[in-house]
XYZ file of C-alpha atoms in Angstrom:
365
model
C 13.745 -3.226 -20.538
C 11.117 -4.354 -18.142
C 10.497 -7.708 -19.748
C 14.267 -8.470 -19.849
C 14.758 -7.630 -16.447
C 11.784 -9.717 -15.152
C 13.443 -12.694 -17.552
C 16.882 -12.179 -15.451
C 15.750 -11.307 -12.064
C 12.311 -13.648 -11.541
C 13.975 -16.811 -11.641
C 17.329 -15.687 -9.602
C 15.482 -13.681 -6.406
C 12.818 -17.034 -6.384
C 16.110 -19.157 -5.844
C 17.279 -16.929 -3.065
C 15.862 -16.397 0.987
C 12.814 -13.890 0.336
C 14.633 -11.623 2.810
C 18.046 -11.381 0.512
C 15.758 -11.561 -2.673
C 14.156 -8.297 -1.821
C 17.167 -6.988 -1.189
C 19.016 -7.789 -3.727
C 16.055 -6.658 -5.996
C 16.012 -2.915 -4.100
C 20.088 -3.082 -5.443
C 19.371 -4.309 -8.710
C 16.741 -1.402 -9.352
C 19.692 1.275 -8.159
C 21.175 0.161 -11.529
C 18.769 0.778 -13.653
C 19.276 3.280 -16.440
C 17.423 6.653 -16.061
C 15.386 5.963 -18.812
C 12.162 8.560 -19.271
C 9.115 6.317 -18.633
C 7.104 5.984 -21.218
C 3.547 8.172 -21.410
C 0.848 6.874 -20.053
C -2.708 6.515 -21.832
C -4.463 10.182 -20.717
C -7.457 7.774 -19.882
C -6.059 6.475 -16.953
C -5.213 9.781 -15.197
C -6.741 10.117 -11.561
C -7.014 12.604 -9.393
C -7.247 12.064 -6.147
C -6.394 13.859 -2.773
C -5.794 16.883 -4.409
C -3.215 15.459 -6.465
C -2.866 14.085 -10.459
C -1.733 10.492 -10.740
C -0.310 9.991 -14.210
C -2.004 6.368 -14.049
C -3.586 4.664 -10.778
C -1.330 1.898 -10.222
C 0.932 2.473 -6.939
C 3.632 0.217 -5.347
C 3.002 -0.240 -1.722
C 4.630 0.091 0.964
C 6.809 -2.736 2.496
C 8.832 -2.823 -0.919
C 11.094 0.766 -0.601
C 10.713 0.603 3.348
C 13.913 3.105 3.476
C 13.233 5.565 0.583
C 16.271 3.954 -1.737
C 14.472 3.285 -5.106
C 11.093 5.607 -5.611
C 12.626 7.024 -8.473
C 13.157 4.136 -10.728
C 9.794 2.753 -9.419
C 7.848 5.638 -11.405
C 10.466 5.569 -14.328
C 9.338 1.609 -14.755
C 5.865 2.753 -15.091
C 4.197 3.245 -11.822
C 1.657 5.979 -11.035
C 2.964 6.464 -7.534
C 5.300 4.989 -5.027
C 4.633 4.713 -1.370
C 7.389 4.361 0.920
C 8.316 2.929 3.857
C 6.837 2.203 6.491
C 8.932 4.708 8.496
C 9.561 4.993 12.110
C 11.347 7.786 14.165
C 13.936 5.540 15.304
C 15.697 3.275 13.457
C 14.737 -0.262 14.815
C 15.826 -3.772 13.354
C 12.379 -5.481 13.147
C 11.301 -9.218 14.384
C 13.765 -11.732 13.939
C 14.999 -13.488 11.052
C 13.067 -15.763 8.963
C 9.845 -13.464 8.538
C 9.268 -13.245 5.445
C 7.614 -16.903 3.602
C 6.553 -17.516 0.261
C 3.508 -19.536 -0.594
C 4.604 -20.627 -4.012
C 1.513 -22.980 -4.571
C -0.841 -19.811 -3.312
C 0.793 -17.266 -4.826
C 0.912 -15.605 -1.389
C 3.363 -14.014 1.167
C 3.893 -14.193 5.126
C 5.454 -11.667 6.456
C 6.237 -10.316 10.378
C 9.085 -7.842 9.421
C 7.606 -5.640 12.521
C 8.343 -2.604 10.520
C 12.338 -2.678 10.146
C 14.061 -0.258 8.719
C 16.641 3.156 8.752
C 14.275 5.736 10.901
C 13.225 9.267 9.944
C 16.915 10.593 10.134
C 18.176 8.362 7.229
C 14.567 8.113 5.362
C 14.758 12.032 5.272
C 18.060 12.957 3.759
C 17.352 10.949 0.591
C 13.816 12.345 0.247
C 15.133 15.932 0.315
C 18.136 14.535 -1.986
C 15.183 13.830 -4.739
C 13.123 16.563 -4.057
C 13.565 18.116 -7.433
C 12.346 15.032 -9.128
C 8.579 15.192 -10.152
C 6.496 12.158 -8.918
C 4.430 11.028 -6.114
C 6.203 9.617 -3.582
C 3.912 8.794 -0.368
C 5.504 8.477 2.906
C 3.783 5.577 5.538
C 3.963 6.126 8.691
C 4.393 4.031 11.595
C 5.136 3.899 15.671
C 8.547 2.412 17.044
C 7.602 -0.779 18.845
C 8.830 0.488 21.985
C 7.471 3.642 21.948
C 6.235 5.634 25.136
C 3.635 7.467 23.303
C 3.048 6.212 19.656
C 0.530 8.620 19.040
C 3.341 11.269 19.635
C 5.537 9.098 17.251
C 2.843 10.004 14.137
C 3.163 13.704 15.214
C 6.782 14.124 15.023
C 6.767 11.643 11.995
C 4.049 14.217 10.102
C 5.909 17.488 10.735
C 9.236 16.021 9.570
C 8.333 14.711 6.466
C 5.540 17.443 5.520
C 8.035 19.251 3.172
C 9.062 15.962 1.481
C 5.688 13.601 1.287
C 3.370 13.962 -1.457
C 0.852 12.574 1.018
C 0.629 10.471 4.320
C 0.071 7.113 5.650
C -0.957 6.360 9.012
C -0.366 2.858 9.234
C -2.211 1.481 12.460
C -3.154 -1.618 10.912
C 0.292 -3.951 11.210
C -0.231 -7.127 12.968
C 3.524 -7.300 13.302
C 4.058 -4.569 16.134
C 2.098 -5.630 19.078
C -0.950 -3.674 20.166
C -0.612 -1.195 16.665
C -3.977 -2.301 15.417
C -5.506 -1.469 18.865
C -4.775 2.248 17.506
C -7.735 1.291 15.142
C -10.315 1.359 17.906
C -13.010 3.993 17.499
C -11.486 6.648 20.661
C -8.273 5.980 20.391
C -8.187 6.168 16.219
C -10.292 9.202 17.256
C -7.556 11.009 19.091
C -4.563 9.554 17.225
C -6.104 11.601 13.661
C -7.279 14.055 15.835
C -3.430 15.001 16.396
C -2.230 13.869 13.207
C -4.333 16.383 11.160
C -3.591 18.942 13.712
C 0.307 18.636 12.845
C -0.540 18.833 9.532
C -2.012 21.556 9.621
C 0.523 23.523 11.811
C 3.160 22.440 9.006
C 1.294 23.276 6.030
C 2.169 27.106 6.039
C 5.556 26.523 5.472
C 5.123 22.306 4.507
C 2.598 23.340 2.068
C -0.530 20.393 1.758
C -0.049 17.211 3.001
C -2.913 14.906 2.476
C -3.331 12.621 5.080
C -4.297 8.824 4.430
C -5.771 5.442 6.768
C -4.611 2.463 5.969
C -6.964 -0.204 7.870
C -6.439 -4.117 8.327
C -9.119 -6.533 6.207
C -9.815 -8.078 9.481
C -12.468 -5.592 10.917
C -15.341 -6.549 11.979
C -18.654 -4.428 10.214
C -19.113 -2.768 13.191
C -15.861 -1.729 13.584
C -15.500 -0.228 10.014
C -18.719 1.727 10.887
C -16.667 3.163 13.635
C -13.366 3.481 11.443
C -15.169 5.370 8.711
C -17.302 7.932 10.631
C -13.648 9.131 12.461
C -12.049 9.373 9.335
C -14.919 11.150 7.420
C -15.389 13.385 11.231
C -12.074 14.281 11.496
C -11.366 15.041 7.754
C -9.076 12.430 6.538
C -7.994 12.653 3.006
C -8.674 9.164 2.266
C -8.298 5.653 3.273
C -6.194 2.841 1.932
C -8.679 -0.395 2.138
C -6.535 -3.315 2.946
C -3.501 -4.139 4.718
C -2.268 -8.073 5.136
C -4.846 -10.391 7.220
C -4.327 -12.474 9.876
C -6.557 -14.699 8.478
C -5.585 -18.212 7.174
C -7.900 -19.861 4.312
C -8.686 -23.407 4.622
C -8.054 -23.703 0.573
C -4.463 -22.541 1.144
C -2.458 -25.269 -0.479
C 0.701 -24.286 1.659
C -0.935 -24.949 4.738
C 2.396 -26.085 6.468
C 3.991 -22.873 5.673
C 0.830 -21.264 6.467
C 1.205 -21.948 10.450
C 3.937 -19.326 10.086
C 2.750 -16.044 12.346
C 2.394 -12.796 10.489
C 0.502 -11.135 8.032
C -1.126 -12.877 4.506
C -0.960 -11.289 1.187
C -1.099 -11.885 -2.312
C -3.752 -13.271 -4.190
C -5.678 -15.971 -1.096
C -6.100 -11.783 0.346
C -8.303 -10.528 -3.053
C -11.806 -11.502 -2.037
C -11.909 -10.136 1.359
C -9.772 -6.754 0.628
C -12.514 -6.027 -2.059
C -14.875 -6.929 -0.276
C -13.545 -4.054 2.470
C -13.018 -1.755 -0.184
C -16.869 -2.106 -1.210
C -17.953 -1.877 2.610
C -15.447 1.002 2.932
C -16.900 2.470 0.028
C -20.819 2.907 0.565
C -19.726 3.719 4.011
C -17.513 6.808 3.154
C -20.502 8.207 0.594
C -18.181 9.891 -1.568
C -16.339 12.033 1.008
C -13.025 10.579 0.265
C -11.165 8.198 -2.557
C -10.010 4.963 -1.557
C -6.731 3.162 -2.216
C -7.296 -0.414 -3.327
C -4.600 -3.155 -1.931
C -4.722 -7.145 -1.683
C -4.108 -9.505 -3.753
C -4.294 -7.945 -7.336
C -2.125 -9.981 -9.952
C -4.395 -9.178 -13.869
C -6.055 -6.605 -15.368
C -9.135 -8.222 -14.222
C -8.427 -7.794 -10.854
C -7.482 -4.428 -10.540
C -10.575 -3.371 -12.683
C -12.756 -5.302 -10.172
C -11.407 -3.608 -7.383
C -11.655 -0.221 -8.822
C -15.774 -1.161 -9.720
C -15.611 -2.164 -5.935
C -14.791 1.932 -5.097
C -10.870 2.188 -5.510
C -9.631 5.387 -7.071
C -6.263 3.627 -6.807
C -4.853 0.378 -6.475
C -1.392 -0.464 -5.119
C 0.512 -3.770 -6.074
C 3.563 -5.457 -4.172
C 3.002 -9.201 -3.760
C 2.114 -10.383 -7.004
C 5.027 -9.045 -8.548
C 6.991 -10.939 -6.821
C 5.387 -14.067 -8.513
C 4.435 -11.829 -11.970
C 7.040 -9.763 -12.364
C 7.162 -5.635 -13.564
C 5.705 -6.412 -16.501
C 2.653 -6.658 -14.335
C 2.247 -2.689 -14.624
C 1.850 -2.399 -18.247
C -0.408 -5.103 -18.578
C -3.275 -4.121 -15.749
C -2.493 -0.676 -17.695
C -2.722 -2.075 -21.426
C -6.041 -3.995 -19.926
C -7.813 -1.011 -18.115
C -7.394 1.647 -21.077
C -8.813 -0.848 -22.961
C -11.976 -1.511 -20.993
C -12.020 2.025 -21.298
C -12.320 2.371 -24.719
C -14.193 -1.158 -25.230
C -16.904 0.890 -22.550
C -17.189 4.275 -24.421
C -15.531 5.643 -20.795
C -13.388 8.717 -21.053
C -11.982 8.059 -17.350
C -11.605 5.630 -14.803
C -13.449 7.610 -12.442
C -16.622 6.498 -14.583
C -16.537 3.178 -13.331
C -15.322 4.035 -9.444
C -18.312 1.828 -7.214
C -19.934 0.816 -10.052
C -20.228 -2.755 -8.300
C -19.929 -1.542 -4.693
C -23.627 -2.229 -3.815
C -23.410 -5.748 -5.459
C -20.605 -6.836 -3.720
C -21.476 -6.130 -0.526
C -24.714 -7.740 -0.785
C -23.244 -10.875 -1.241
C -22.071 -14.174 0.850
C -19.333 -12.998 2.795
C -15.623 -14.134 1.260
C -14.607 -16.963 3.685
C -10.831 -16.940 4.817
């Protein structure tokens, strides 16, 4: 099913505005069959956060901004889905064009300035599929006029608690001005300060809700010092290691398109979000998993990045360029590392190259 609907939709939604092609894709999967998924190899079970992830590969957020499709996400194979991001208020984003392919890089631009239906809309169908098993993350995000976006993340946190199998607090946007300055050591400090405190106000009735930072690739050292010692002081779950980068490679082969504002993913992102997830990872000394993101498009890939000190991985912008199929095939290639290795689990191999990577050259971009 997956292969036939890659051989329809790949070529179609390439031929279309990237906008209206991820539309029209979020429609298309509404129409899917509910076909049972099928099992996944018990190798390649994680758990993580105090939760069990059938397999570790996740779809990240940007793709089901409004909560429409998480459902036949993990029927087509995925370990998790995360949502959104989500804002209180519904708000319409940056204008139109922002999003831009880099066919030649294999890459997307994007400076949606998180669009989409607010927490009104985004709740009703999350309670509507509550009975459905599945782990459906909620990201989390400030209205770009807000008075008090720390307050936004509060009220964000209690309303979703019963819904959210855990939560993202995305401060790491370049799309909504001044978000990443939430990122700086005392205001990060007082932002999950208040964020676990909701939680844990909620989680009588909410039940748990682990709570998740997702930081930009384009800290400095220093600041990741600073990043990780909040997180690991104020007892975040985990962190989600990278979002896009404002960065622009010289080796880009788009470089026209590249002069477009926004934020960079896909597969010019890879060497610099591992890199982050092996910094992240020596630096967090086991008190929390990580979430892998950037620029993972093989098997290969998505095994490095684990090695680097992901527990997880999430995909989104190679599969606009690979297709679904993607899934099974980083699956089909990690169980068999697995059993190539003599490994009974994944979490074997978690930071087995962290130390390497980060002693060397750093990944220009």
């Amino acid at each position: 099913m997956i292969r036939a609907f890659d051989a329809v939709s790949l070529p179609l939604l390439r031929w279309l505005d990237p906008e209206d092609a991820h539309r029209l894709a979020v429609q298309g999967l509404k129409l899917l069959p509910p076909a049972r998924p099928r099992a996944d190899d018990p190798k390649l079970a994680v758990r993580a956060f105090g939760l069990n992830f059938p397999n570790p590969i996740g779809m990240a957020a940007g793709f089901d901004k409004n909560g429409e499709v998480p459902d036949a996400l993990l029927r087509l194979g995925f370990g998790f889905v995360e949502i959104g991001t989500v804002t209180p208020k519904p708000q319409g984003g940056n204008p139109r064009p922002r999003i831009f392919r880099l066919e030649r890089d294999e890459a997307v631009i994007n400076r949606l300035g998180f669009n989409g239906d607010g927490a009104e809309s985004v709740l009703r169908r999350l309670a509507a599929r509550a009975h459905f098993c599945g782990i459906v993350g909620v990201n989390v995000g400030a209205n770009k006029d807000s008075a008090d976006r720390n307050d936004d993340y509060v009220k964000l946190i209690e309303t979703f608690a019963p819904v959210a199998s855990y939560f993202t607090v995305n401060v790491s946007s370049p799309n909504t001005p001044g978000l990443r300055s939430l990122q700086q050591a005392s205001a990060l400090d007082d932002l999950l300060a208040r964020v676990i405190d909701a939680r844990e106000r909620v989680r009588k009735n909410a039940g748990d809700s682990p709570i998740l930072l997702k930081v930009a690739p384009d800290l400095s050292l220093a600041e990741l010092d600073d990043v990780v010692h909040i997180a690991r002081s104020r007892r975040a779950d985990g962190m989600i290691v990278t979002n896009t980068t404002l960065g622009r490679p010289s080796t880009l082969r788009e470089q026209h398109r590249a002069k477009e504002t926004g934020g960079l993913s896909g597969r010019p992102l890879y060497r610099l979000s591992t890199r982050m997830v092996a910094e992240t990872y020596v630096r967090a000394e086991g008190a929390f998993p990580l979430i892998g993101v950037g620029g993972i498009d093989s098997g290969g890939g998505a095994l490095t990045k684990i090695r680097a000190g992901a527990s997880l991985i999430q995909l989104y912008s190679a599969l606009i360029y690979k297709g679904l199929g993607l899934v099974d095939e980083i699956k089909r290639d990690l169980s068999s590392t697995l059993l190539r290795t003599g490994r009974d689990q994944l979490s074997e191999i978690v930071g087995a190259d962290a130390a390497t990577i980060t002693a060397e050259d750093w990944p220009v971009i």
